[in-house]
């Protein structure tokens, strides 16, 4: 598979454009706050990048099987093998991200990606001391009035009264991260009820979580 | 003997499978993890001795480079392998002891052992892969395992921190794949040795783009400023052993990848000035972040970011002396940082918190803990005669030899960072161990309900063991520097690596028959034999 024996190596413009569009939309969605959109963005970006990897092998040729295609007309099999690996990895991570988004929704009643702990602490301090007007503008206000979160959570969870209650409880204290253990236990009954309504599977998942959750 | 290269990867993977199969039997899991990690460590130590006479190459599946996947262990890889496995083993022992102490019969979550072993296999893969795409796969293996470990238990805080970690890691992987695609499109190969031969023929502009893309991907993983914001937020939320192994290994894999690609693929060092500026920023911003922290774990995470700058500095100097010091510093930092996070876990156990505002007078309660924190912390700050001092002295010396305005700026930044590190760890030691506690310390209560007035000895032992290894490094600093000097010379020369991977010159044979050692020697003499 030396480049000398390859057929034309100029890649097709259409594929490159497709990869570009996929990557662009992927990055755009990645900048969103909602984890669901981030997952979709990640999938788009992953596919765009995989396409790019495929394009790296040059123009398509015949199947790279000896006896079926002359070596000069073969397409390069190596990028295809690499893309296969890459697709599997993308798939696995997407599944993991989806599970994470679901868990986040279970715990918080929404799937927004929360601010960095340090950011929140700085904003909180600023909001308390009212040292800096600028700092309180955005995240500070958000923290000072956590009811915003509740409203949002409620809006999202209209279909699920039990979870909404859990969401409100959480929304009332979004800054409180130290008490994760007890917070978890508090949410659990509501969540479990929510799960039971849905079916037996999430329920058992919840139970195994509570078994494992504490120690590590 | 070249099968030895694959042992640190294959063994933990097999072990992970076994551990998963015996998920219901904690005893078997413990045995499997300890056995596989110990055997891998033994193999890595053998490699360390073995590669002193030249890089060891293994062609996976008998497909010789550049067609197949190549595993290469040279001095740098072997040294990193040994260090990482020592650390993994200690952390594994620590987490087992923690499991025992918490009364859940030594079984953390059933998934913990397999995941930890996969992580170890991924780290080893990254260290020995001789192939850009295989390096990516190694990264993905260790990242996927780390995703599971960082969100273990799925609590609110861990999901929050894990989300950011997963997204940032995946983005860096995407950039890496783009870099691989571009490299393959430009050169038609992903084999590192062959790339080393083909890249110089490319247009300098294209080379620069490839170099930037690769560095960008690795720098996110290595938490180089300004790509480091994710780290101080993600690491502290994970359980102590997990944070310890992350802090020790994951960022160093990024640094290793930068060293490997910079020296092998882009020896001209056209981005050195950029790397130097970034190194200054990483050091200063990181350590200033650490100064502001009142939580031990977060403080340690910021010092972790800060000290990545030292290694980057060593790489950016493009001299054997600089590289050698960077390698020594990496080894030192893996040990020191891991130990500190393990000790932070012990402090949390004994004092009930890691907040410096609430801790106090721990030195009286637990003198051993005070010593265990003191030694690695002051090692990190670079007090003589610890390895931190030796590494920094090497860097300063290389910097002075390198000369130039930027270099002196870096020396100044390095000294300031060291002083601030000293301030940070002294403050932490003083507040946590020396001064009176503001209130009665409440030891953390594990699930079984017993309070931990006395630290479990089995948990202290691994941390103490790592401190001992650290001190042993001081004793063998001479041989260590000789070894890393040789490693750095090899890296700069590039020929040992390239010749070992491609013994038959530019193209290699690509022969698909199984190559034994005697045969490969014959092949080297007569490449056309099989045709």
XYZ file of C-alpha atoms in Angstrom:
747
model
C 0.000 0.000 0.000
C 2.657 2.482 -0.824
C 1.277 5.765 -2.097
C 2.879 5.109 -5.460
C 0.556 2.238 -6.287
C -2.562 4.062 -5.134
C -5.033 5.466 -7.593
C -5.798 9.117 -7.556
C -5.393 10.483 -4.050
C -7.294 13.725 -4.457
C -10.282 13.399 -2.143
C -13.795 14.180 -3.283
C -15.003 17.671 -2.519
C -18.497 16.515 -1.586
C -17.198 14.306 1.217
C -14.972 17.077 2.522
C -17.903 19.491 2.545
C -20.068 16.945 4.326
C -17.378 16.470 6.937
C -17.079 20.215 7.351
C -20.808 20.709 7.793
C -21.028 17.844 10.282
C -18.110 19.190 12.310
C -19.491 22.713 12.226
C -22.952 21.778 13.448
C -21.377 19.434 15.963
C -19.254 22.172 17.470
C -22.237 24.533 17.511
C -24.330 22.029 19.442
C -21.408 21.284 21.735
C -21.559 24.866 22.959
C -25.100 24.394 24.236
C -25.975 23.979 27.897
C -28.299 21.046 27.522
C -26.593 17.685 27.758
C -28.962 16.152 25.202
C -27.888 18.685 22.604
C -24.267 18.124 23.538
C -24.733 14.400 22.956
C -26.182 15.065 19.522
C -23.358 17.514 18.841
C -20.822 14.933 19.933
C -22.370 12.349 17.587
C -22.333 14.788 14.664
C -18.789 15.875 15.393
C -17.700 12.252 15.738
C -19.223 11.330 12.400
C -17.729 14.373 10.747
C -14.296 13.487 12.042
C -14.723 9.864 10.984
C -15.669 11.005 7.522
C -12.541 13.125 7.466
C -10.516 10.042 8.344
C -12.129 8.196 5.444
C -11.415 11.079 3.087
C -7.774 10.897 4.142
C -7.469 7.650 2.170
C -8.127 9.372 -1.121
C -10.741 8.722 -3.767
C -12.758 5.533 -3.685
C -11.548 2.588 -5.760
C -12.331 -1.068 -6.072
C -12.605 -3.354 -3.050
C -9.108 -4.050 -1.718
C -9.281 -7.804 -2.254
C -6.549 -9.573 -4.182
C -7.865 -11.368 -7.220
C -10.882 -9.122 -7.489
C -9.232 -5.777 -8.099
C -5.940 -4.863 -9.616
C -3.659 -3.294 -6.989
C -3.634 -0.031 -8.961
C -7.427 0.311 -8.752
C -7.822 -0.613 -5.104
C -9.030 1.891 -2.583
C -6.840 2.265 0.474
C -8.059 -0.218 3.110
C -6.168 1.292 6.062
C -8.369 4.373 6.629
C -11.414 2.156 6.392
C -10.054 -0.070 9.141
C -9.244 2.982 11.238
C -12.693 4.462 10.673
C -14.281 1.227 11.827
C -12.358 1.434 15.091
C -13.200 5.078 15.421
C -16.910 4.486 14.820
C -17.009 1.858 17.543
C -15.349 4.258 19.963
C -17.718 7.083 19.052
C -20.673 4.770 19.512
C -19.481 3.621 22.927
C -18.872 7.118 24.197
C -22.201 8.346 22.850
C -23.918 5.566 24.776
C -22.038 6.604 27.896
C -22.986 10.253 27.415
C -26.628 9.294 26.963
C -26.553 7.302 30.183
C -25.006 10.320 31.859
C -27.654 12.668 30.501
C -30.341 10.309 31.768
C -28.724 10.108 35.197
C -28.373 13.874 35.317
C -32.053 14.233 34.501
C -32.891 11.663 37.182
C -30.964 13.592 39.801
C -31.686 17.177 38.862
C -34.895 17.090 36.918
C -33.060 18.678 34.028
C -29.955 17.923 31.989
C -28.253 21.287 32.001
C -24.524 21.130 32.440
C -23.816 22.938 35.687
C -21.221 25.595 36.199
C -17.759 24.864 37.404
C -17.581 24.738 41.208
C -15.035 27.523 41.302
C -17.104 29.733 39.017
C -20.085 29.252 41.219
C -18.117 29.972 44.365
C -16.691 33.170 42.923
C -20.128 34.255 41.746
C -21.630 33.373 45.095
C -19.027 35.382 46.960
C -19.541 38.287 44.637
C -23.288 38.120 45.069
C -22.947 38.060 48.855
C -20.446 40.851 49.187
C -21.783 42.795 46.277
C -18.181 43.654 45.627
C -18.371 43.674 41.923
C -21.386 44.631 39.887
C -20.002 42.937 36.864
C -19.536 39.581 38.455
C -23.074 39.502 39.796
C -24.503 40.229 36.413
C -24.658 36.808 35.027
C -23.999 33.745 37.138
C -24.314 35.583 40.402
C -27.871 36.550 39.793
C -28.566 33.078 38.670
C -27.315 31.803 41.996
C -28.870 34.474 44.104
C -32.267 33.548 42.788
C -32.254 29.812 42.479
C -35.978 29.876 41.901
C -35.179 30.298 38.250
C -33.955 26.771 38.260
C -37.114 25.538 39.886
C -39.265 27.193 37.304
C -37.172 25.689 34.582
C -37.256 22.254 36.113
C -40.989 22.460 36.568
C -41.468 23.513 33.037
C -39.540 20.519 31.877
C -41.107 17.912 34.067
C -44.784 18.579 33.687
C -45.393 14.992 32.836
C -43.761 13.693 35.967
C -45.040 15.067 39.234
C -42.794 12.977 41.454
C -39.668 14.077 39.709
C -40.761 17.639 39.684
C -40.918 17.544 43.424
C -37.393 16.170 43.456
C -36.361 18.864 41.047
C -37.752 21.614 43.171
C -35.993 20.384 46.235
C -32.751 20.336 44.346
C -33.350 23.588 42.613
C -33.780 25.294 45.942
C -30.208 24.582 46.860
C -28.143 24.333 43.730
C -25.039 25.582 45.466
C -24.993 22.899 48.017
C -22.593 20.289 46.839
C -21.110 19.119 50.107
C -24.172 17.219 51.149
C -24.253 15.005 48.129
C -24.726 11.839 50.116
C -27.775 12.932 52.022
C -29.107 14.807 49.053
C -28.980 11.594 47.154
C -30.873 9.732 49.789
C -33.513 12.404 49.871
C -34.097 12.248 46.180
C -34.139 8.553 46.032
C -37.657 7.760 47.221
C -39.158 10.199 44.788
C -36.999 8.949 42.014
C -37.842 5.414 42.756
C -41.485 6.189 42.669
C -40.958 7.888 39.359
C -39.104 4.891 38.096
C -41.713 2.442 39.243
C -44.347 4.229 37.340
C -42.251 3.952 34.252
C -41.439 0.295 34.502
C -39.388 -2.121 36.464
C -36.086 -1.520 34.740
C -35.179 1.984 35.932
C -36.309 0.910 39.355
C -33.792 -1.887 39.604
C -31.122 0.435 38.227
C -31.879 2.846 41.014
C -31.614 0.194 43.624
C -28.307 -1.110 42.453
C -27.082 2.469 42.395
C -28.025 3.058 45.959
C -26.179 -0.102 46.875
C -23.003 0.953 45.188
C -23.200 4.654 45.469
C -21.743 5.408 48.821
C -18.450 3.728 49.209
C -16.374 4.967 46.311
C 12.083 -11.588 24.403
C 10.081 -9.058 22.422
C 6.771 -10.527 23.580
C 7.599 -8.848 26.888
C 6.499 -5.506 25.429
C 2.916 -6.662 25.145
C 2.658 -8.028 28.684
C 1.746 -4.756 30.473
C -1.121 -4.341 28.010
C -2.344 -7.885 27.520
C -2.184 -9.007 31.127
C -4.378 -6.267 32.635
C -6.876 -6.717 29.797
C -7.134 -10.437 30.467
C -7.293 -9.619 34.173
C -10.116 -7.166 33.537
C -12.068 -9.866 31.740
C -11.502 -12.304 34.591
C -12.427 -9.715 37.197
C -15.625 -8.983 35.313
C -16.427 -12.673 35.099
C -15.949 -13.037 38.846
C -17.863 -9.867 39.666
C -19.682 -11.625 42.470
C -16.593 -12.876 44.188
C -14.572 -10.004 45.675
C -11.784 -12.344 46.766
C -11.091 -13.522 43.237
C -11.267 -9.955 41.958
C -8.708 -8.806 44.501
C -6.426 -11.669 43.659
C -6.730 -11.092 39.922
C -6.050 -7.355 40.134
C -3.069 -7.679 42.409
C -1.605 -10.576 40.423
C -1.976 -8.918 37.037
C -0.606 -5.578 38.201
C 2.341 -7.225 39.972
C 3.183 -9.390 36.969
C 2.916 -6.404 34.640
C 5.226 -4.483 36.932
C 7.698 -7.352 36.867
C 7.554 -7.399 33.067
C 8.043 -3.627 32.954
C 11.073 -3.833 35.228
C 12.532 -6.526 32.992
C 11.898 -4.280 30.024
C 13.614 -1.418 31.796
C 16.765 -3.489 32.034
C 16.332 -5.019 28.615
C 15.902 -1.787 26.641
C 19.172 -0.432 27.961
C 20.762 -2.265 25.037
C 18.315 -0.902 22.481
C 14.576 -0.503 21.877
C 12.478 -3.662 21.920
C 9.996 -3.952 19.070
C 7.060 -6.285 18.722
C 5.046 -6.581 15.530
C 1.516 -7.457 16.505
C 0.221 -10.432 14.568
C 3.565 -10.849 12.820
C 2.869 -8.025 10.371
C 6.107 -6.122 10.349
C 6.210 -2.355 10.313
C 5.069 -0.266 8.553
C 2.107 -2.456 7.617
C 1.084 -3.828 10.991
C 0.718 -2.328 14.425
C 4.033 -1.975 16.171
C 4.678 -1.946 19.886
C 7.932 -0.276 20.811
C 9.563 0.068 24.176
C 12.567 2.317 24.392
C 14.154 3.782 27.519
C 11.523 6.481 27.931
C 8.601 4.083 27.498
C 10.054 1.522 29.875
C 10.725 4.111 32.567
C 7.200 5.512 32.292
C 5.759 1.974 32.312
C 7.574 1.050 35.504
C 6.597 4.271 37.265
C 2.970 4.049 36.219
C 2.668 0.419 37.284
C 4.287 1.093 40.671
C 1.743 3.835 41.223
C -1.179 1.721 39.974
C -0.228 -1.125 42.276
C 0.029 1.179 45.299
C -3.305 2.800 44.529
C -4.924 -0.604 44.070
C -3.632 -1.707 47.483
C -4.892 1.531 49.008
C -8.372 1.145 47.583
C -8.541 -2.474 48.709
C -7.578 -1.407 52.217
C -10.177 1.331 52.095
C -12.770 -1.231 51.124
C -11.787 -3.414 54.075
C -11.790 -0.490 56.473
C -15.242 0.564 55.389
C -16.499 -2.873 56.232
C -17.805 -3.819 52.825
C -15.521 -6.838 52.766
C -12.957 -5.337 50.470
C -15.326 -5.139 47.568
C -15.682 -1.658 46.204
C -18.209 -1.509 43.437
C -18.022 -4.686 41.389
C -17.040 -2.678 38.333
C -14.083 -1.025 40.063
C -11.493 -3.754 39.536
C -12.122 -4.417 35.838
C -12.218 -0.698 35.097
C -9.041 -0.013 36.980
C -7.263 -2.782 35.089
C -8.531 -1.477 31.754
C -7.246 1.958 32.740
C -3.852 0.456 33.463
C -3.867 -1.363 30.125
C -4.779 1.864 28.332
C -1.975 3.796 29.981
C 0.506 1.057 29.067
C -0.794 0.984 25.488
C -0.210 4.696 25.139
C 3.335 4.316 26.414
C 4.362 1.534 24.038
C 2.446 2.215 20.844
C 4.624 2.878 17.839
C 1.732 4.003 15.733
C -0.282 7.209 15.835
C -3.651 5.528 15.497
C -2.795 2.905 18.064
C -1.860 5.744 20.391
C -5.352 7.129 19.843
C -6.856 3.752 20.677
C -4.743 3.603 23.833
C -5.992 7.056 24.781
C -9.571 6.001 24.210
C -9.170 2.846 26.288
C -7.821 4.786 29.230
C -10.308 7.624 28.790
C -13.309 5.330 28.674
C -12.125 3.608 31.825
C -11.552 6.982 33.453
C -15.081 8.107 32.521
C -16.465 5.165 34.450
C -14.156 5.729 37.413
C -14.845 9.453 37.696
C -18.615 8.948 37.729
C -18.502 5.893 39.981
C -21.674 5.661 42.019
C -23.416 8.260 39.866
C -23.904 10.809 42.617
C -24.986 14.325 41.779
C -21.592 15.935 42.187
C -19.721 13.237 40.292
C -22.128 13.357 37.382
C -21.714 17.132 37.244
C -17.922 16.975 37.282
C -17.873 13.903 35.060
C -19.972 15.538 32.370
C -17.438 18.283 31.849
C -14.572 15.816 31.998
C -16.119 13.479 29.423
C -16.983 16.245 26.984
C -13.578 17.900 27.212
C -11.773 14.563 26.837
C -13.852 13.593 23.850
C -13.247 16.938 22.193
C -9.520 16.467 22.580
C -9.831 12.992 21.072
C -11.708 14.413 18.117
C -8.907 16.896 17.530
C -6.456 14.014 17.730
C -8.400 12.051 15.093
C -8.451 15.094 12.838
C -4.677 15.286 13.280
C -4.356 11.596 12.399
C -6.537 12.027 9.310
C -4.497 15.008 8.157
C -1.230 13.189 8.825
C -2.370 10.142 6.906
C -3.611 12.225 4.004
C -0.268 14.011 3.821
C 2.093 11.087 4.299
C 0.185 7.852 3.703
C 1.263 6.289 6.971
C 0.544 6.437 10.699
C 3.596 4.491 11.796
C 5.668 6.823 13.962
C 9.008 5.602 12.671
C 7.942 5.926 9.059
C 6.407 9.316 9.782
C 9.759 10.408 11.146
C 11.195 9.665 7.699
C 8.384 11.061 5.594
C 7.342 14.204 7.444
C 10.530 16.171 6.710
C 9.771 15.809 2.988
C 6.529 17.705 3.396
C 5.880 21.365 2.879
C 6.877 23.256 6.077
C 3.442 24.851 6.309
C 1.681 21.475 6.326
C 4.170 20.205 8.887
C 3.358 23.125 11.131
C -0.384 22.488 10.896
C 0.073 18.821 11.783
C 2.341 19.706 14.674
C -0.144 22.239 16.035
C -3.066 19.830 15.727
C -1.189 17.075 17.556
C 0.009 19.396 20.318
C -3.484 20.822 20.728
C -4.988 17.388 21.234
C -2.309 16.293 23.687
C -2.219 19.594 25.564
C -5.861 19.244 26.566
C -5.078 15.821 27.985
C -1.964 17.090 29.728
C -3.909 20.069 31.163
C -1.628 22.718 29.709
C -2.881 26.272 30.210
C -5.154 27.599 28.654
C -6.593 24.120 28.087
C -6.460 23.145 31.756
C -9.680 24.619 33.150
C -11.414 21.257 33.235
C -8.938 19.580 35.554
C -9.245 21.350 38.928
C -12.983 20.943 38.760
C -13.134 17.303 37.702
C -10.503 15.586 39.792
C -11.394 16.505 43.389
C -14.876 15.032 43.230
C -13.750 11.504 42.429
C -12.890 9.073 45.244
C -9.379 9.503 46.662
C -7.734 6.478 44.995
C -9.253 7.370 41.628
C -8.102 10.982 41.871
C -4.666 9.774 42.871
C -4.242 7.525 39.867
C -5.692 10.157 37.510
C -3.413 12.863 38.850
C -0.395 10.632 38.563
C -0.969 9.039 35.204
C -3.481 10.640 32.865
C -1.804 14.005 32.466
C 1.584 12.305 32.146
C 0.285 10.255 29.234
C -0.412 13.553 27.487
C 3.082 14.793 28.301
C 4.553 11.504 27.096
C 2.699 11.870 23.796
C 4.021 15.410 23.412
C 7.584 14.253 24.099
C 7.256 11.374 21.649
C 5.774 13.347 18.780
C 7.913 16.435 19.313
C 11.188 14.562 19.370
C 10.420 11.903 16.788
C 8.237 13.687 14.266
C 9.141 17.348 14.586
C 12.768 17.469 15.702
C 13.284 20.999 14.424
C 11.243 22.382 17.287
C 9.576 25.185 15.368
C 6.972 25.644 18.078
C 9.476 25.843 20.900
C 8.908 29.508 21.622
C 5.171 28.958 21.771
C 5.646 25.994 24.093
C 7.878 28.087 26.336
C 5.336 30.885 26.621
C 2.620 28.346 27.338
C 4.857 26.700 29.944
C 5.308 30.020 31.760
C 1.561 30.636 31.721
C 0.814 27.092 32.913
C 3.213 27.361 35.833
C 2.105 30.790 37.036
C -1.642 30.538 36.477
C -1.731 27.071 38.001
C 0.137 28.003 41.131
C -1.804 31.241 41.621
C -4.954 29.144 41.470
C -3.505 26.864 44.131
C -2.711 29.816 46.400
C -6.369 30.805 46.411
C -7.663 27.397 47.449
C -8.687 26.360 50.938
C -9.465 22.766 50.079
C -6.539 20.342 49.997
C -7.785 18.334 47.027
C -8.502 21.382 44.905
C -5.220 22.944 45.924
C -3.398 19.788 44.835
C -5.243 19.793 41.517
C -4.042 23.327 40.833
C -0.452 22.447 41.714
C -0.827 19.510 39.328
C -1.687 21.916 36.507
C 1.107 24.252 37.522
C 3.779 21.595 37.536
C 2.850 20.327 34.075
C 4.534 23.557 33.000
C 7.894 22.290 34.223
C 7.722 19.236 31.993
C 6.623 21.323 29.034
C 9.550 23.630 29.665
C 11.955 20.710 29.518
C 10.432 19.581 26.216
C 10.490 23.070 24.721
C 14.219 23.489 25.236
C 14.969 20.942 22.480
C 18.159 19.843 24.149
C 19.121 16.487 25.596
C 19.681 18.061 29.004
C 16.213 19.628 28.971
C 14.514 16.431 27.851
C 16.366 14.389 30.431
C 15.293 16.782 33.203
C 11.713 16.715 31.907
C 11.661 12.913 32.084
C 13.078 12.929 35.618
C 10.517 15.541 36.556
C 7.687 13.465 35.077
C 8.740 10.412 37.090
C 9.067 12.510 40.242
C 5.737 14.186 39.668
C 3.841 10.934 39.099
C 5.051 9.658 42.450
C 4.705 12.878 44.448
C 1.289 13.873 43.165
C -0.203 10.409 43.548
C 1.110 10.144 47.089
C -0.296 13.544 47.980
C -3.763 12.637 46.748
C -3.639 9.349 48.653
C -2.613 11.231 51.790
C -5.397 13.749 51.154
C -7.747 10.773 51.253
C -6.257 9.761 54.603
C -6.616 13.317 55.921
C -10.244 13.321 54.889
C -10.706 10.077 56.770
C -8.991 11.255 59.901
C -10.247 14.812 59.970
C -13.616 14.356 58.316
C -12.939 17.043 55.724
C -10.312 18.319 53.323
C -11.071 21.958 53.961
C -8.096 23.701 55.521
C -10.414 26.051 57.371
C -11.838 23.213 59.409
C -8.777 21.035 59.835
C -6.142 21.504 62.490
C -3.791 19.896 64.981
C -3.628 16.708 62.937
C 0.071 16.434 63.727
C -0.760 15.661 67.336
C -3.571 13.290 66.453
C -1.613 11.418 63.827
C 2.123 12.138 63.627
C 2.664 9.517 60.917
C 0.153 11.257 58.667
C 1.981 14.529 59.222
C 5.233 12.962 58.023
C 3.501 11.306 55.080
C 2.105 14.640 53.956
C 5.249 16.597 54.727
C 7.644 14.541 52.614
C 5.818 14.498 49.252
C 4.527 18.050 49.734
C 7.993 19.481 50.257
C 9.263 17.219 47.534
C 6.754 18.888 45.238
C 7.997 22.298 46.303
C 11.517 21.242 45.382
C 13.342 21.321 48.710
C 16.770 19.661 48.484
C 17.614 16.821 48.492
C 14.305 15.514 47.149
C 13.744 14.471 43.530
C 11.690 17.599 42.948
C 14.785 19.629 43.630
C 16.916 17.432 41.390
C 14.450 17.685 38.520
C 14.110 21.438 38.890
C 17.884 21.858 39.197
C 18.257 19.903 35.952
C 15.687 22.131 34.258
C 17.312 25.321 35.536
C 20.708 24.144 34.376
C 19.386 23.233 30.947
C 17.591 26.573 30.814
C 20.746 28.470 31.608
C 22.600 26.525 28.914
C 19.818 27.181 26.438
C 20.098 30.922 26.980
C 17.945 33.608 25.429
C 15.411 35.992 26.885
C 12.550 33.478 26.962
C 14.724 30.952 28.689
C 15.637 33.361 31.479
C 11.985 34.302 31.781
C 11.225 30.631 32.232
C 13.913 30.282 34.861
C 12.356 33.182 36.758
C 8.871 31.716 36.366
C 10.131 28.335 37.521
C 11.680 29.825 40.630
C 8.575 31.867 41.435
C 6.424 28.786 40.954
C 8.652 26.757 43.240
C 8.512 29.427 45.942
C 4.734 29.718 45.648
C 4.439 25.942 45.759
C 6.460 26.010 48.925
C 4.146 28.685 50.301
C 1.056 26.673 49.347
C 2.176 23.373 50.828
C 3.600 25.058 53.925
C 0.307 26.835 54.424
C -1.585 23.588 53.991
C 0.716 21.735 56.358
C 0.508 24.512 58.901
C -3.265 24.822 58.803
C -4.042 21.130 58.696
C -1.379 19.726 60.967
C 0.171 22.396 63.109
C -2.276 24.987 64.311
C -5.153 24.303 66.683
C -8.333 23.036 65.115
C -11.136 25.624 65.100
C -13.496 23.002 66.415
C -13.506 19.352 67.372
C -12.525 17.234 64.406
C -15.177 14.836 63.300
C -13.698 11.759 61.712
C -15.647 10.584 58.718
C -18.151 7.896 59.441
C -18.152 5.045 56.962
C -21.326 3.211 56.114
C -20.800 0.583 58.784
C -21.202 3.299 61.404
C -17.800 2.988 63.077
C -15.878 6.195 63.470
C -12.332 6.213 62.242
C -10.344 7.353 65.205
C -7.393 5.335 64.037
C -6.354 5.162 60.415
C -6.337 1.656 59.001
C -2.738 0.537 58.725
C -3.359 -1.137 55.397
C -4.339 2.236 53.935
C -1.344 4.049 55.358
C 1.058 1.387 54.095
C 0.662 2.036 50.330
C 1.066 5.769 50.845
C 4.114 5.141 53.019
C 5.415 2.751 50.364
C 5.170 5.438 47.700
C 6.978 7.890 49.963
C 9.683 5.259 50.410
C 9.975 4.818 46.628
C 10.236 8.587 46.331
C 13.040 8.689 48.857
C 14.732 5.740 47.170
C 14.793 7.770 43.969
C 16.887 10.356 45.789
C 19.396 7.673 46.661
C 19.604 6.351 43.105
C 19.403 9.807 41.544
C 22.801 9.305 39.876
C 21.859 6.158 37.945
C 18.422 7.639 37.269
C 19.945 10.694 35.630
C 22.350 8.511 33.660
C 19.386 6.514 32.418
C 17.275 9.537 31.478
C 20.284 11.201 29.856
C 20.638 8.140 27.652
C 16.894 8.182 26.990
C 17.016 11.851 26.028
C 20.027 11.304 23.765
C 18.157 8.474 22.031
C 15.117 10.670 21.613
C 17.136 13.479 20.131
C 19.079 11.153 17.838
C 15.860 9.411 16.679
C 17.875 6.738 14.853
C 17.671 4.037 17.572
C 13.881 4.175 17.481
C 13.516 4.354 13.716
C 16.130 1.663 13.082
C 14.543 -0.666 15.600
C 11.090 -0.334 14.063
C 12.213 -0.374 10.443
C 15.269 -2.641 10.439
C 15.235 -2.950 6.652
C 15.486 0.709 5.830
C 12.962 3.074 4.426
C 10.128 0.738 3.524
C 10.550 -2.137 5.938
C 9.581 -5.601 4.781
C 5.944 -5.702 5.792
C 6.374 -9.472 5.813
C 3.413 -11.258 7.260
C 5.188 -14.387 8.455
C 5.951 -14.751 12.110
C 9.331 -13.250 12.778
C 11.477 -14.863 15.377
C 14.540 -13.103 16.616
C 17.040 -15.057 14.539
C 14.897 -14.730 11.449
C 14.476 -11.018 11.832
C 18.236 -10.725 12.063
C 18.493 -12.675 8.806
C 15.826 -10.549 7.215
C 17.818 -7.512 8.071
C 20.703 -8.914 6.094
C 18.671 -10.173 3.192
C 15.358 -8.395 2.804
C 14.410 -9.995 -0.493
C 14.706 -13.554 0.774
C 11.017 -14.431 0.774
C 10.086 -13.160 -2.614
